[in-house]
Coordinates of C-alpha atoms and ligand atoms in Angstrom, one line a residue:
X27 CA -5.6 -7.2 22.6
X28 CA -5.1 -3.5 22.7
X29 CA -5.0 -4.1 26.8
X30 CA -1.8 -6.1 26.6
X31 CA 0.2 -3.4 24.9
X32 CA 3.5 -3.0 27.2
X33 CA 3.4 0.5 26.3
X34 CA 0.4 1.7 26.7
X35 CA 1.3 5.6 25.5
X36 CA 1.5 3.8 22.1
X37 CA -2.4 4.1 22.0
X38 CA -2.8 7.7 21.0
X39 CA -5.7 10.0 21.3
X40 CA -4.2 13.1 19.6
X41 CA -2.8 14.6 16.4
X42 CA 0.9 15.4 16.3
X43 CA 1.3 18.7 14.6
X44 CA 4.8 20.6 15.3
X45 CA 5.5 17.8 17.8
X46 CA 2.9 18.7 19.9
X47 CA 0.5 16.2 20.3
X48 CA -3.1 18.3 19.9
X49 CA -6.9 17.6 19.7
X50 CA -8.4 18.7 16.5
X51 CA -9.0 22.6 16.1
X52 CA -13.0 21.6 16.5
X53 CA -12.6 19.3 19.6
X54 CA -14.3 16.5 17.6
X55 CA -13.6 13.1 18.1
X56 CA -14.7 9.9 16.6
X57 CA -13.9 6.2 17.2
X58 CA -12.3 3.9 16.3
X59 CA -13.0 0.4 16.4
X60 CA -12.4 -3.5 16.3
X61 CA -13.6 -4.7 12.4
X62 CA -13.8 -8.2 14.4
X63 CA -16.4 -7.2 17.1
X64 CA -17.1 -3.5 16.6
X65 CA -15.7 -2.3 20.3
X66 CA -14.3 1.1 20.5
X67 CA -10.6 1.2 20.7
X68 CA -9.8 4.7 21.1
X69 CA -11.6 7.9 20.5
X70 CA -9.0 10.0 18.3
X71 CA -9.2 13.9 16.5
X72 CA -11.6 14.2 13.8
X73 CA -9.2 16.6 11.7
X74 CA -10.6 19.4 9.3
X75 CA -9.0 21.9 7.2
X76 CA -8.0 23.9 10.2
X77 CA -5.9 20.8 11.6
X78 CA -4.3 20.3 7.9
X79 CA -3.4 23.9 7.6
X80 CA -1.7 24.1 11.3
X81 CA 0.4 20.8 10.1
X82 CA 1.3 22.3 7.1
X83 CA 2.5 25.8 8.6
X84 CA 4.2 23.7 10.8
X85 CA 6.3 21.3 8.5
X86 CA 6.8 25.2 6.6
X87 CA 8.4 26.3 9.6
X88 CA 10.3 23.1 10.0
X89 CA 11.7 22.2 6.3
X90 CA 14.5 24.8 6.0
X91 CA 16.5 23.3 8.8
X92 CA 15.8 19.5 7.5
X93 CA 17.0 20.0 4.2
X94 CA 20.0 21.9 5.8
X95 CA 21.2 18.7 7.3
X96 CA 23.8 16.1 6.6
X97 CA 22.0 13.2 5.0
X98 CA 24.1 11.5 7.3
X99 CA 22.4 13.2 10.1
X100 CA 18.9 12.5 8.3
X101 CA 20.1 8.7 8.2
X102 CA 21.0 8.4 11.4
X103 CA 17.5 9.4 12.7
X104 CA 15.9 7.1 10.8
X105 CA 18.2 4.4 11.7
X106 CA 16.8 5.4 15.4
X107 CA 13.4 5.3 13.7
X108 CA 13.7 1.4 12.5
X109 CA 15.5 0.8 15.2
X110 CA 12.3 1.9 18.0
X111 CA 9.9 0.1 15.6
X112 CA 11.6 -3.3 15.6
X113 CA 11.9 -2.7 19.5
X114 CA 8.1 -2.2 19.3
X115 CA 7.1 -5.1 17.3
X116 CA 5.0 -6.8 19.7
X117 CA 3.1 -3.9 20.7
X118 CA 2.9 -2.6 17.1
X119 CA 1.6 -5.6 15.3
X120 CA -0.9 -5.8 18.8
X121 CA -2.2 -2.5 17.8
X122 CA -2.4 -3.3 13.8
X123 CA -4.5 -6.3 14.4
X124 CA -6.8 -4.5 16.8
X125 CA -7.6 -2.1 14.4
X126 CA -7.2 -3.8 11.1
X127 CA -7.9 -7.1 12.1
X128 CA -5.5 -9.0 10.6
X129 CA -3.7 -12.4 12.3
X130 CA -1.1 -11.8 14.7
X131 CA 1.3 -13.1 12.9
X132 CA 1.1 -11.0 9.8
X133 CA 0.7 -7.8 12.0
X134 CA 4.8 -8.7 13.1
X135 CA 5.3 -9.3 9.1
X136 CA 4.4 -6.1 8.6
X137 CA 6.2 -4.5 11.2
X138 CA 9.0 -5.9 10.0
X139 CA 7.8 -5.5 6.6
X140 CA 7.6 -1.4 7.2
X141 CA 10.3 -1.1 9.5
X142 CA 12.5 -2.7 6.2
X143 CA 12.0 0.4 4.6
X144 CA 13.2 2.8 7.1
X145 CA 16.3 0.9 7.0
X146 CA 16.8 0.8 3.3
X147 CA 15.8 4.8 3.3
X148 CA 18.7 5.3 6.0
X149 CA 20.8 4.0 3.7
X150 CA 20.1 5.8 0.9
X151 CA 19.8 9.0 1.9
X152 CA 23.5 8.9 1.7
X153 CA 23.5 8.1 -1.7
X154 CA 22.0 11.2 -3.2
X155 CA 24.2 12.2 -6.1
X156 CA 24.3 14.9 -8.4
X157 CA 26.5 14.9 -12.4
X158 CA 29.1 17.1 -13.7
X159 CA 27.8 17.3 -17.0
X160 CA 29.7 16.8 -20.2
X161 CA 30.7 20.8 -20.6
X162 CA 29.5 22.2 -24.2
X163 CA 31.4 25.3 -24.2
X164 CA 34.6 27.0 -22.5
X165 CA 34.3 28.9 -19.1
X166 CA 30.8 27.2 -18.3
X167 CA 30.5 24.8 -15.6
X168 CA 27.2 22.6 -15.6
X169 CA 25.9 21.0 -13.2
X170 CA 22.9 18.9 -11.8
X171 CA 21.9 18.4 -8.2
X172 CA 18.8 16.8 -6.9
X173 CA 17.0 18.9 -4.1
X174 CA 14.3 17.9 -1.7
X175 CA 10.7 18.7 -3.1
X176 CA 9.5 20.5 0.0
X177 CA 6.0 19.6 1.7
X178 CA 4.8 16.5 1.1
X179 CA 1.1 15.1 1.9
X180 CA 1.2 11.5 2.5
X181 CA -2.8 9.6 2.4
X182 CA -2.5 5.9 3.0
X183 CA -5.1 3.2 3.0
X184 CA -6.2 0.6 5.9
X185 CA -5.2 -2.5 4.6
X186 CA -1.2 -2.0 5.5
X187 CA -1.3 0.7 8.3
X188 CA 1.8 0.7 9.0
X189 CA 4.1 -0.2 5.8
X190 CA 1.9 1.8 3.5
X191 CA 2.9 5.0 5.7
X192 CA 6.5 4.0 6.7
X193 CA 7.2 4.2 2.8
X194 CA 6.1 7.0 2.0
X195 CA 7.6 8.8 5.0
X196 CA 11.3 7.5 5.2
X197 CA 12.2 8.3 1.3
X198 CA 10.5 11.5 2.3
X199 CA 12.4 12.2 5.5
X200 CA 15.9 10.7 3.9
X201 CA 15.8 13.2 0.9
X202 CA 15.1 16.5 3.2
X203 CA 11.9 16.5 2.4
X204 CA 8.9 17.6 5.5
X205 CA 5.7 15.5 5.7
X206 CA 1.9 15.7 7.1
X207 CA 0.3 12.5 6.5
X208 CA -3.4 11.1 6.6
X209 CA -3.6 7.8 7.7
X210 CA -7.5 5.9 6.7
X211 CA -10.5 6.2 9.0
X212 CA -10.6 2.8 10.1
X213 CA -6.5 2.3 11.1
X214 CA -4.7 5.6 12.4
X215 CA -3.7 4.2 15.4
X216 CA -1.1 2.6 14.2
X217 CA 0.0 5.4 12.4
X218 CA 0.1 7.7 15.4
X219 CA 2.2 5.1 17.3
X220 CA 4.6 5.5 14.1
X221 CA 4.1 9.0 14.7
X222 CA 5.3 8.8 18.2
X223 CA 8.0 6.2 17.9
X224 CA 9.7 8.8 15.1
X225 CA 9.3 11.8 17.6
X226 CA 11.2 9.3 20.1
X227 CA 14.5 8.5 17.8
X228 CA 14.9 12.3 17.0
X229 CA 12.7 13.5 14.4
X230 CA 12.5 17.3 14.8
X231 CA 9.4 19.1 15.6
X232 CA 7.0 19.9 12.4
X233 CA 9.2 17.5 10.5
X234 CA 6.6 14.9 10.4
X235 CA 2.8 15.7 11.0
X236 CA 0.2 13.5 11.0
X237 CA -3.8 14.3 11.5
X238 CA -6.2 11.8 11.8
X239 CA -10.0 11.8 10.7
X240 CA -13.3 10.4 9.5
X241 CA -14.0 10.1 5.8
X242 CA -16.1 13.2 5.8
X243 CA -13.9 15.5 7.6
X244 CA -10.5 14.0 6.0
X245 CA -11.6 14.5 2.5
X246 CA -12.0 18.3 3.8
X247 CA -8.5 18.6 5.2
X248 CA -6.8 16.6 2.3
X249 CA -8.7 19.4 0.3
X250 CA -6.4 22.1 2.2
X251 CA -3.5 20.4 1.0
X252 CA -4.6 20.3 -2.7
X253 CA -5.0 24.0 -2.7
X254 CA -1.9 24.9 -0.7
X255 CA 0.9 26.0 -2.8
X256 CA 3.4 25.2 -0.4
X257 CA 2.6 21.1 -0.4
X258 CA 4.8 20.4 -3.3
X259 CA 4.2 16.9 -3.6
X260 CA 0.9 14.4 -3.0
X261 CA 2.0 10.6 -2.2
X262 CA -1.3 8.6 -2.2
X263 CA -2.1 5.1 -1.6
X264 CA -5.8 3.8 -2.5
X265 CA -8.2 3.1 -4.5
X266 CA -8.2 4.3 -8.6
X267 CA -11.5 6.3 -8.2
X268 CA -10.0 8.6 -5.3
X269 CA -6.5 8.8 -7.3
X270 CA -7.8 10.4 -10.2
X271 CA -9.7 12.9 -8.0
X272 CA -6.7 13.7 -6.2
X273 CA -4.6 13.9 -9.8
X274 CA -7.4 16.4 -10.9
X275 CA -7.6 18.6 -7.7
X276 CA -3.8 19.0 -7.5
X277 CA -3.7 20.1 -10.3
X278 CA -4.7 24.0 -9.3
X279 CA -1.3 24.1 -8.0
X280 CA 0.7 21.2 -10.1
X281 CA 1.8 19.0 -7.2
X282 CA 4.4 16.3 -8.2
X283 CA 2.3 13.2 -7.8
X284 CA 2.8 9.7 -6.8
X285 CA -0.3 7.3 -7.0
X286 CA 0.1 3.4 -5.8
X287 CA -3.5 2.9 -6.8
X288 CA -6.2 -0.2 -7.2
X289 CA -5.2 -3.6 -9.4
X290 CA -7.4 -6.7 -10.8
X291 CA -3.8 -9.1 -11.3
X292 CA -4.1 -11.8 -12.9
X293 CA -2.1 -15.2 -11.7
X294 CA -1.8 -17.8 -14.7
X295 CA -0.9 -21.4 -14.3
X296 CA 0.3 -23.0 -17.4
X297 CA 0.3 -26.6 -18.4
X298 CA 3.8 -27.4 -17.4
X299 CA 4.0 -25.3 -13.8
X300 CA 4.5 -27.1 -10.6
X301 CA 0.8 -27.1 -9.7
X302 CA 1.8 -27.1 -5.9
X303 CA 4.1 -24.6 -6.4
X304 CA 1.5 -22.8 -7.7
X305 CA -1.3 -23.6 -5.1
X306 CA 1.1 -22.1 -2.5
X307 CA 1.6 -19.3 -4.7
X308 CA -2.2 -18.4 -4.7
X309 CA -2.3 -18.8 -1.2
X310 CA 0.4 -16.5 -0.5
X311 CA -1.0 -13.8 -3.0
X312 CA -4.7 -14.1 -2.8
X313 CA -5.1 -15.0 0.6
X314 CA -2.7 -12.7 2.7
X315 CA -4.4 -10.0 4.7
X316 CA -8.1 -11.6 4.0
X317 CA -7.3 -10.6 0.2
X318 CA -7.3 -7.2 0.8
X319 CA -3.9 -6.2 -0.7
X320 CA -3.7 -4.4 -3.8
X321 CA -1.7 -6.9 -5.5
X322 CA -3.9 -10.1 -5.2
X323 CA -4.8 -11.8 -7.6
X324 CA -8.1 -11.2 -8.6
X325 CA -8.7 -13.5 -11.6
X326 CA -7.0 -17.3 -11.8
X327 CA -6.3 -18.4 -14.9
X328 CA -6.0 -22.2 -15.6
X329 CA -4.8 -23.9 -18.2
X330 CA -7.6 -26.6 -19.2
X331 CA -5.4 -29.6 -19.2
X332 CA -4.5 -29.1 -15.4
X333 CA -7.7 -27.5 -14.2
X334 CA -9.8 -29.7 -12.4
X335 CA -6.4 -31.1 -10.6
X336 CA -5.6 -27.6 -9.6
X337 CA -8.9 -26.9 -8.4
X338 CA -9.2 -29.8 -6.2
X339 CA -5.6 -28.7 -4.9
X340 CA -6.7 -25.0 -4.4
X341 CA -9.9 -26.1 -2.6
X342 CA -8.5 -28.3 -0.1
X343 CA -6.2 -25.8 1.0
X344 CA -8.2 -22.8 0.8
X345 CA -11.0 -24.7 2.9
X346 CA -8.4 -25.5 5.7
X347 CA -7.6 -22.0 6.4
X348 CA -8.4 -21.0 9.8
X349 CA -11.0 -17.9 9.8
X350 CA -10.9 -16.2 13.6
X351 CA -10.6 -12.8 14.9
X352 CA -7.0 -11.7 15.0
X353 CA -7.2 -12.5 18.9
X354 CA -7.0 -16.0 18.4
X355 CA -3.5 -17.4 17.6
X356 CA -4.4 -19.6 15.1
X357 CA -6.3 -17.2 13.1
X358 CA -5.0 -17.5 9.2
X359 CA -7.5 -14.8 7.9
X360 CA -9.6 -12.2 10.0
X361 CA -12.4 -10.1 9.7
X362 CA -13.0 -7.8 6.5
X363 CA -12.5 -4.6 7.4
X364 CA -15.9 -3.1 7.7
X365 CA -19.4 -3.9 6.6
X366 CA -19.1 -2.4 3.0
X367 CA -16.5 -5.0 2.2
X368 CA -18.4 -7.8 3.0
X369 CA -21.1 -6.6 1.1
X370 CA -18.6 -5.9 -2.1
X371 CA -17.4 -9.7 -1.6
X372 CA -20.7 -10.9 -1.1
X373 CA -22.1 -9.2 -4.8
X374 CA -19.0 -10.2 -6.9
X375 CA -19.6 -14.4 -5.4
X376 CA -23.3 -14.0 -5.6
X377 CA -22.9 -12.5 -9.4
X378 CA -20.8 -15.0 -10.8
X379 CA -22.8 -18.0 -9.2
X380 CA -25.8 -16.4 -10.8
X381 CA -23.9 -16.5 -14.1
X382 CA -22.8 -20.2 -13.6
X383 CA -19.8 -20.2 -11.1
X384 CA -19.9 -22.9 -9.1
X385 CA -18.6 -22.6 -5.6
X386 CA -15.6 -25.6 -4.3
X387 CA -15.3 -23.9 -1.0
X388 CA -17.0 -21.2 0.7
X389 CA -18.7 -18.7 -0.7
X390 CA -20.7 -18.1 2.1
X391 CA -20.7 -14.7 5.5
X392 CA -19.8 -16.4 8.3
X393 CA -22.2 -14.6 10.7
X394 CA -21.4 -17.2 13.3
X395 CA -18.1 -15.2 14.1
X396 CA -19.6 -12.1 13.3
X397 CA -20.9 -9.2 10.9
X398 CA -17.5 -8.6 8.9
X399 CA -16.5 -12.4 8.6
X400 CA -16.5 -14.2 4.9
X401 CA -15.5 -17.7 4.4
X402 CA -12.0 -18.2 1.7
X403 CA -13.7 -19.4 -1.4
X404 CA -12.7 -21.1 -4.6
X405 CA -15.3 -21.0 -7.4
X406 CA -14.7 -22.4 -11.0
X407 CA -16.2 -22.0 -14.3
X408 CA -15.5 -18.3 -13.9
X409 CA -16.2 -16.2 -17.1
X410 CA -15.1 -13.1 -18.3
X411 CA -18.8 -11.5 -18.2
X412 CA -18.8 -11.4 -14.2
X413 CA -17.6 -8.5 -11.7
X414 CA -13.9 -9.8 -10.9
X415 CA -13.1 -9.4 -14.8
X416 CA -13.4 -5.4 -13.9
X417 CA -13.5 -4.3 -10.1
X418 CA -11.0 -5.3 -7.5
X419 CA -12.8 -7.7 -4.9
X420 CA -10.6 -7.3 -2.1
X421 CA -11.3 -10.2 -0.1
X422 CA -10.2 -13.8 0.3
X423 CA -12.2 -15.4 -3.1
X424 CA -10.0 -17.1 -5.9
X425 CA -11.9 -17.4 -9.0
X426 CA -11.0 -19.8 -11.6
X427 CA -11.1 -19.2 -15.4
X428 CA -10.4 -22.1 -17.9
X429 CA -7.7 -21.2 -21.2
X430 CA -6.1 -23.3 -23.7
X431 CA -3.6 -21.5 -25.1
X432 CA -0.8 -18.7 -24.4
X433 CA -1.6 -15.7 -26.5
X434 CA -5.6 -16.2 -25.4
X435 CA -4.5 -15.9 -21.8
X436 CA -2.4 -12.8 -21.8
X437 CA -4.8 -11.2 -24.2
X438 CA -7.6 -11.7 -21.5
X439 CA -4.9 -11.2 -18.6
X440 CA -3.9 -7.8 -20.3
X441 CA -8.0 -7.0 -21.1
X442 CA -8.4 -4.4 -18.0
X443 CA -7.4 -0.8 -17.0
X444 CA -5.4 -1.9 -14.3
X445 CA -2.0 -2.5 -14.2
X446 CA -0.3 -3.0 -11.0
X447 CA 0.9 -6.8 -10.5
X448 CA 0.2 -10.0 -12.5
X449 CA 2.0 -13.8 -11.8
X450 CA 2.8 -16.8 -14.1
X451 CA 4.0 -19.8 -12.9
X452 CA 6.1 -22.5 -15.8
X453 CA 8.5 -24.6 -15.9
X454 CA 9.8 -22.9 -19.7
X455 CA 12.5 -20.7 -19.6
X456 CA 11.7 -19.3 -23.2
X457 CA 8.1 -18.8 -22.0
X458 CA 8.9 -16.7 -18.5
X459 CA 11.0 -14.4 -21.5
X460 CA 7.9 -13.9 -23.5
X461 CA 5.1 -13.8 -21.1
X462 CA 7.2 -11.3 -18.6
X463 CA 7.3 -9.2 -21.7
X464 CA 3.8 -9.6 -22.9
X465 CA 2.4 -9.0 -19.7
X466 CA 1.3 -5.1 -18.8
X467 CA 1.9 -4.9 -15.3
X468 CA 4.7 -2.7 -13.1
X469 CA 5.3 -6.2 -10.8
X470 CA 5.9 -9.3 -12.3
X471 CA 5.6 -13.0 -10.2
X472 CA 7.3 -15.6 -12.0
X473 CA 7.0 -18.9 -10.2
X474 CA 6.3 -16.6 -6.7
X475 CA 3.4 -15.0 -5.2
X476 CA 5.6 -13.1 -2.5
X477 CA 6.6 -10.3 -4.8
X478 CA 6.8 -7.2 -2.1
X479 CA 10.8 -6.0 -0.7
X480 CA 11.9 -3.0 0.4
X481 CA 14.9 -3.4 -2.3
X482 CA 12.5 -3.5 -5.4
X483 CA 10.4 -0.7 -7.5
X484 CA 6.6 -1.1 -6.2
X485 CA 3.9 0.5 -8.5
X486 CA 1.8 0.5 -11.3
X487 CA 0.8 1.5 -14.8
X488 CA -2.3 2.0 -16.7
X489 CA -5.0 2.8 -14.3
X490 CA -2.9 1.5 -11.3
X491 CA -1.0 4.5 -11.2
X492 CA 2.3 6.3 -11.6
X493 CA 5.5 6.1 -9.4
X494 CA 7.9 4.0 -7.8
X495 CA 8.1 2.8 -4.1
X496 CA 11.0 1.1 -2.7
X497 CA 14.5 0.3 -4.0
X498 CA 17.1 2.9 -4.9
X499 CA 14.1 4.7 -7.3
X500 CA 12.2 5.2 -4.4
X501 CA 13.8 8.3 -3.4
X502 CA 13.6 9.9 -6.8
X503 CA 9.9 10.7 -6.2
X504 CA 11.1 13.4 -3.3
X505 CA 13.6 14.9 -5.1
X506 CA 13.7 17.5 -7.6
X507 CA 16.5 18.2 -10.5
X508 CA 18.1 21.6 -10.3
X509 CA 20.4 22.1 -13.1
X510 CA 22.9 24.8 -12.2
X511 CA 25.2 26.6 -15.2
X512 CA 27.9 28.2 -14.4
X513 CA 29.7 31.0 -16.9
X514 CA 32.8 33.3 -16.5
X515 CA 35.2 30.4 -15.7
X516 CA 37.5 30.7 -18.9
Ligands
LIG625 P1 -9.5 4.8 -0.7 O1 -10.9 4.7 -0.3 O2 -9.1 5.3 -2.0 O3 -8.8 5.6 0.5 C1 -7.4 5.8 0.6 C2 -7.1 7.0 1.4 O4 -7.7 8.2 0.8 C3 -7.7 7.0 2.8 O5 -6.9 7.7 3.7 C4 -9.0 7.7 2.6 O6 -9.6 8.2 3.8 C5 -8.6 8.8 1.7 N1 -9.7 9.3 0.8 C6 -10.9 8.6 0.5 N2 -11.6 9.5 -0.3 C7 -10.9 10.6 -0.4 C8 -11.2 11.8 -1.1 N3 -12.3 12.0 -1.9 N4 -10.3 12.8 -1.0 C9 -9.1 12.7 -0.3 N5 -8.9 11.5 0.4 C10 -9.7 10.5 0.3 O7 -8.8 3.3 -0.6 P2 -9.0 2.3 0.6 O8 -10.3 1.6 0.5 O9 -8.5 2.9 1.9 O10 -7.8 1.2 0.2 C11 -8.0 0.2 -0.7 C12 -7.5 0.6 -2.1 O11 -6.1 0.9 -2.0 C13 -7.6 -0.6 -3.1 O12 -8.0 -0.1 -4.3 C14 -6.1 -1.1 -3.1 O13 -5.8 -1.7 -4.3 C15 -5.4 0.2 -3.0 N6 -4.0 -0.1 -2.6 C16 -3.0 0.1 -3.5 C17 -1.7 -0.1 -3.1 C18 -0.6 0.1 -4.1 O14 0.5 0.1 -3.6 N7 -0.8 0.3 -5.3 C19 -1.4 -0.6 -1.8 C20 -2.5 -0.8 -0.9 C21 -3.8 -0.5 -1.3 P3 -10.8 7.3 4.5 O15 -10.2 6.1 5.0 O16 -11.2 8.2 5.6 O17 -11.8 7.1 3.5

């Protein structure tokens, strides 16, 4: 697919540091490659410590004339930004699917899905205000203004390789803030193309960096920009396990810190919901992106009096779901994206059948289409003692739990460290008051499984992390209060 890009100078083999486009300080490379068949796409940089340090002295360099402009100025580049990106679409979500493997068609969601936040970062840049605080005493003036946070270091995940990045670097960019960035292993490409497209609508050199490398050598050059003082601020997406390292490493030099980390949601269907409301709800949440999104549902709770009708519902449209490498236009979920994943999906389905589950749909590799395939599964008679109940699966398995009543389901809903989204579907009004509350989650589906918008707070609590992407809060995370006092006025 990469072949039929219209622009080919999309497919980048080099870092951009000071808006330069370099090879890594070592000359190493290493590939990239198709989770669908394994063929190389591109051989890119394989950034150290050297390559982080350059695109941090770089975005030094460049950060006093950023913050120095107009937010208007700032807004208007971005608005080139989002503008080059939807122009791009085809080629973008051609590249996304190439290296990430999912369906064609949710590549362009997620174009336009990322490209929705540049837009609503344009915007808002504009709206930066300060307060004229309530004075205390005669001949003070008091004031409070909100000031860029400086450098910040942006490491995204594979599963969204382009909106994952895009919102993290358009608050960034709209408050005056300079980035370098570290897109995953398995997807930079697409980041690079972001990386390019930005360069094209104006972004100034050193303003945005981004280095891309292997695990190995990227947990090296993120470890540059722990210890540098001059990176104010660490925006991560990913897993829990790698949040808290980066929480306890930054703390050397007290980075501001903004973690969109790991979730096990829950999705409860009560007696009274529209149970094919709620089928296409699970379908929408659990099975987008192969399962591999941070806010799937993980655990599907079902209330005992509608189970086995919901099952049989969930099955038959779980098991008509069209499994095909991204190349094939009728694909509905692709490949995993690498070996290990499989393997993680394989363990939790073969655990719980060990312990009793019993499988309506797949539960099965599909090595027929090759190594990273799984087949969308239902399984019932779930119970709380098997491996969804505490690690994330990521991948396309809904796993159905029996309950009877409404304080036993958000109690075992609630039972986990995570925190990030959980869905209910119900027909009561009174109950969508009390179980929103009850819940302890930072996104809340209430009769919807589509719960992501550029206009709306994304993030977690508990073990799923701390900070808010999105909506007019979004932009708080890159901006620091400075409270000014001014005497000798009386
Ligand atoms: P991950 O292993 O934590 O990796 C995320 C990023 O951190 C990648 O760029 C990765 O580089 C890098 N990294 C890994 N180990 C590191 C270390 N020791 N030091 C510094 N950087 C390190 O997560 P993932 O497997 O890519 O993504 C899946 C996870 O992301 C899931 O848990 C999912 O729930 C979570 N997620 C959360 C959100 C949210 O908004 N809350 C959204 C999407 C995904 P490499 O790729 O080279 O390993």
């Amino acid at each position: 697919m990469i072949e039929l890009l219209t622009r080919s100078d999309l497919v980048r083999d080099a870092n951009l540091i000071g808006g330069r486009w370099l090879p890594s300080a070592s000359g190493r490379t290493f590939a990239v490659a198709n989770p669908a068949n394994g063929d190389t796409l591109a051989r890119i940089p394989d950034s150290h410590a050297a390559d982080a340090r350059a695109a941090t002295d770089a975005a030094h360099a460049a950060f006093p004339a950023w913050r120095a402009r107009l937010p208007r100025e700032r807004a208007e580049i971005l608005r080139c930004w989002h503008a080059l990106i939807v122009a791009n679409t085809e080629d973008l979500a051609r590249l996304m699917s190439s290296e990430q493997g999912k369906p064609l068609a949710e590549a362009r969601g997620e174009v336009a899905y990322g490209a929705g936040y540049v837009a609503w970062f344009a915007d808002e840049a504009a709206h930066v205000h300060g307060d004229i605080l309530p004075p205390q005493q005669r001949g003070k003036r008091m004031t409070a203004v909100k000031e860029p946070v400086g450098i910040v270091a942006a490491i995204t995940p594979w599963n969204f390789p382009l909106a994952m990045i895009a919102r993290k670097i358009a608050p960034a960019l709209a408050a005056g803030c300079v980035v370098v960035a570290k897109p995953a292993e398995d997807t930079p490409l697409t980041a690079l193309a972001l990386a390019l497209l930005a360069q094209e609508a104006g972004v100034p050199d050193g303003v945005l960096n981004v280095i891309a490398a292997s695990r190995e050598s990227g947990i090296e050059a993120v470890a540059d920009w722990l210890e540098d003082s001059r990176v104010r601020k660490i925006t991560f997406t990913g897993s829990t396990a790698v949040g808290k390292l980066l929480a306890r490493d930054s703390a050397r030099t007290l980075k501001k810190l903004s973690l969109e980390l790991g979730g096990n949601a829950p999705f409860i269907v009560f007696e009274d919901a529209d149970l094919s409301a709620a089928v296409d709800g699970v379908i929408a949440a659990k099975f987008r992106n192969g399962g591999q999104t941070c806010v799937c549902p993980n655990r599907v709770y079902v209330h005992a009096s509608v189970y086995d009708r919901f099952a049989s519902m969930l099955a038959e449209r779980v098991g008509a779901l069209k499994v095909a490498a991204a190349a094939d236009p009728s694909a509905q979920i692709g490949p995993m994206i690498n070996a290990r994943a499989v393997e993680k999906i394989a363990r939790h389905v073969d655990h719980a059948v060990e312990r009793g589950a019993k499988v309506l749909t797949g539960g099965r590799r599909l090595s027929e289409l090759g190594d990273n395939f799984y087949a969308p599964t239902v399984l019932v008679d779930a119970s709380s003692d098997m491996l969804f109940c505490n690690e994330e699966t990521f991948g396309p398995v809904a796993p159905l739990f029996s309950f009877d009543d409404e304080a036993e389901v958000i109690r075992t809903a609630n039972d986990t460290p995570y925190g990030l989204a959980a869905y209910f579907y119900t027909q009561d009004m009174r109950r969508i008051e009390r179980v929103s509350a009850a819940l302890e989650a930072g996104v809340i589906g209430v009769n919807e499984g589509a719960v992501s918008s550029e206009a709306a707070p994304f993030g977690g609590i508990k073990e799923s992390g701390y900070g808010r992407e999105g909506s007019r809060y979004g932009l708080d995370d890159y901006l620091a209060i400075k409270y000014v006092c001014q005497g000798g006025l009386a």
